[in-house]
Every structure is written in structure tokens, then in C-alpha cells.
């Protein structure tokens, strides 16, 4: 009885249609799934990307390790504030020294002016006072 069904001409057409459906289903599944070659290529690319990312991350971590911590920055800020105070004190001393130098220069200028007014061979600046020549 089973052989009679497969022996009929309609059955061979039915078998051909079923085989065609199976072929179409396999062809459709081939596009839905990834081939092994493509998957291995994808894994290689992903491994390269991951290694590049890991190198960049380790470089960033090393850079962050070398940066000063918050406590270090606070210490630097305190030291800079102390230096600023010392520099201001030095500026005050230097301005006092400038005024002192001005007073000394003024006194020297007055003495040179007096020497120029004196009569005789010693009235020029730089000339010997005792009248002897060099």
C-alpha cells in the first residue's frame, strides 16, 4: 500500500515539492546563520580591537598613576601660598633698599656738585685732589 502511494505520478511531484521546500529552507537558513570562516574572522578582528583597547587602557592607568593625588595638590597649594607671602616680603625689602640707594645716590650727587664748585685743579671729577698727576 505504501509502495502504491509512492508509485503514483502525483506522489513523485509531491516528493519533488517537499525536496524543493527543504532546499529552500536550507538556503534560507544559510543566510540566517554565520559561516565558520566568517565567525573566525570576526573573532580575530574582535581580539585585535580588544588588545588595542587594553593597551590604551593600561597607558591611561599608568598616566593616572603618575598624576599627583589630591593631597599632593593640596600640599602644593599650601607651599605656593607660603612662597607668595615670602615673595611679597622680599618685594617690600627690595623697595626699601631701592629708597636707600636713591638716598645714597642723592648724597653722592650733592658731594660731586660741591666738588665741582670748589676752585682749583681738583674741581673736575676724577682728577686727583692733591694736585699730583698720575
C-alpha positions as semicolon CSV with decimal commas, in nm:
position;residue;x (nm);y (nm);z (nm)
1;X;0,000;0,000;0,000
2;X;0,281;0,241;0,081
3;X;0,454;0,146;-0,240
4;X;0,138;0,226;-0,432
5;X;0,129;0,579;-0,297
6;X;0,492;0,647;-0,396
7;X;0,447;0,483;-0,731
8;X;0,178;0,721;-0,848
9;X;0,276;1,024;-1,062
10;X;0,126;1,271;-0,810
11;X;0,344;1,129;-0,536
12;X;0,666;1,192;-0,725
13;X;0,551;1,550;-0,779
14;X;0,476;1,575;-0,407
15;X;0,823;1,439;-0,321
16;X;0,978;1,688;-0,560
17;X;0,787;1,975;-0,398
18;X;0,889;1,859;-0,047
19;X;1,253;1,836;-0,156
20;X;1,228;2,183;-0,306
21;X;1,084;2,315;0,021
22;X;1,372;2,152;0,212
23;X;1,624;2,306;-0,028
24;X;1,465;2,648;0,006
25;X;1,457;2,614;0,388
26;X;1,827;2,518;0,393
27;X;1,914;2,805;0,162
28;X;1,717;3,047;0,387
29;X;1,887;2,911;0,700
30;X;2,228;2,956;0,538
31;X;2,167;3,329;0,526
32;X;2,037;3,333;0,885
33;X;2,344;3,160;1,035
34;X;2,708;3,262;1,019
35;X;2,963;3,054;0,836
36;X;3,254;2,926;1,040
37;X;3,511;3,121;0,832
38;X;3,326;3,446;0,886
39;X;3,293;3,376;1,257
40;X;3,668;3,309;1,295
41;X;3,748;3,628;1,104
42;X;3,512;3,819;1,333
43;X;3,684;3,670;1,639
44;X;4,028;3,775;1,509
45;X;3,911;4,130;1,447
46;X;3,750;4,145;1,788
47;X;4,068;4,015;1,954
48;X;4,273;4,286;1,779
49;X;4,030;4,556;1,891
50;X;4,036;4,422;2,245
51;X;4,417;4,420;2,258
52;X;4,433;4,778;2,127
53;X;4,175;4,884;2,385
54;X;4,365;4,704;2,662
55;X;4,689;4,881;2,564
56;X;4,520;5,219;2,561
57;X;4,356;5,149;2,896
58;X;4,685;5,043;3,055
59;X;4,853;5,358;2,918
60;X;4,576;5,570;3,069
61;X;4,606;5,390;3,402
62;X;4,983;5,445;3,405
63;X;4,932;5,813;3,325
64;X;4,679;5,842;3,609
65;X;4,921;5,670;3,849
66;X;5,184;5,933;3,771
67;X;4,950;6,225;3,831
68;X;4,962;6,386;4,175
69;X;4,692;6,287;4,420
70;X;4,452;6,532;4,583
71;X;4,664;6,551;4,899
72;X;4,972;6,630;4,691
73;X;4,788;6,909;4,514
74;X;4,669;7,050;4,846
75;X;5,029;7,045;4,976
76;X;5,147;7,222;4,660
77;X;4,876;7,482;4,703
78;X;4,990;7,546;5,061
79;X;5,353;7,573;4,956
80;X;5,262;7,815;4,677
81;X;5,071;8,031;4,923
82;X;5,375;8,035;5,154
83;X;5,603;8,127;4,862
84;X;5,367;8,406;4,764
85;X;5,396;8,551;5,115
86;X;5,775;8,523;5,109
87;X;5,792;8,692;4,768
88;X;5,576;8,978;4,895
89;X;5,807;9,020;5,194
90;X;6,110;9,022;4,965
91;X;5,944;9,282;4,742
92;X;5,891;9,503;5,046
93;X;6,259;9,470;5,144
94;X;6,374;9,538;4,788
95;X;6,160;9,850;4,763
96;X;6,313;9,966;5,094
97;X;6,660;9,903;4,954
98;X;6,567;10,099;4,642
99;X;6,474;10,400;4,856
100;X;6,800;10,367;5,049
101;X;7,002;10,356;4,725
102;X;6,820;10,663;4,599
103;X;6,913;10,848;4,918
104;X;7,278;10,741;4,883
105;X;7,286;10,846;4,518
106;X;7,133;11,179;4,610
107;X;7,402;11,232;4,875
108;X;7,679;11,139;4,632
109;X;7,536;11,370;4,369
110;X;7,538;11,657;4,620
111;X;7,900;11,586;4,711
112;X;8,002;11,577;4,342
113;X;7,823;11,906;4,288
114;X;8,014;12,061;4,581
115;X;8,344;11,931;4,442
116;X;8,272;12,091;4,107
117;X;8,212;12,427;4,271
118;X;8,547;12,426;4,455
119;X;8,820;12,635;4,283
120;X;9,147;12,482;4,178
121;X;9,283;12,182;3,994
122;X;9,073;11,938;4,193
123;X;8,739;12,070;4,073
124;X;8,688;11,814;3,797
125;X;8,551;11,479;3,887
126;X;8,809;11,206;3,869
127;X;9,106;11,444;3,900
128;X;9,345;11,388;4,191
129;X;9,272;11,609;4,491
130;X;9,636;11,670;4,594
131;X;9,731;11,817;4,256
132;X;9,966;11,540;4,151
133;X;9,943;11,380;3,812
134;X;9,920;11,013;3,761
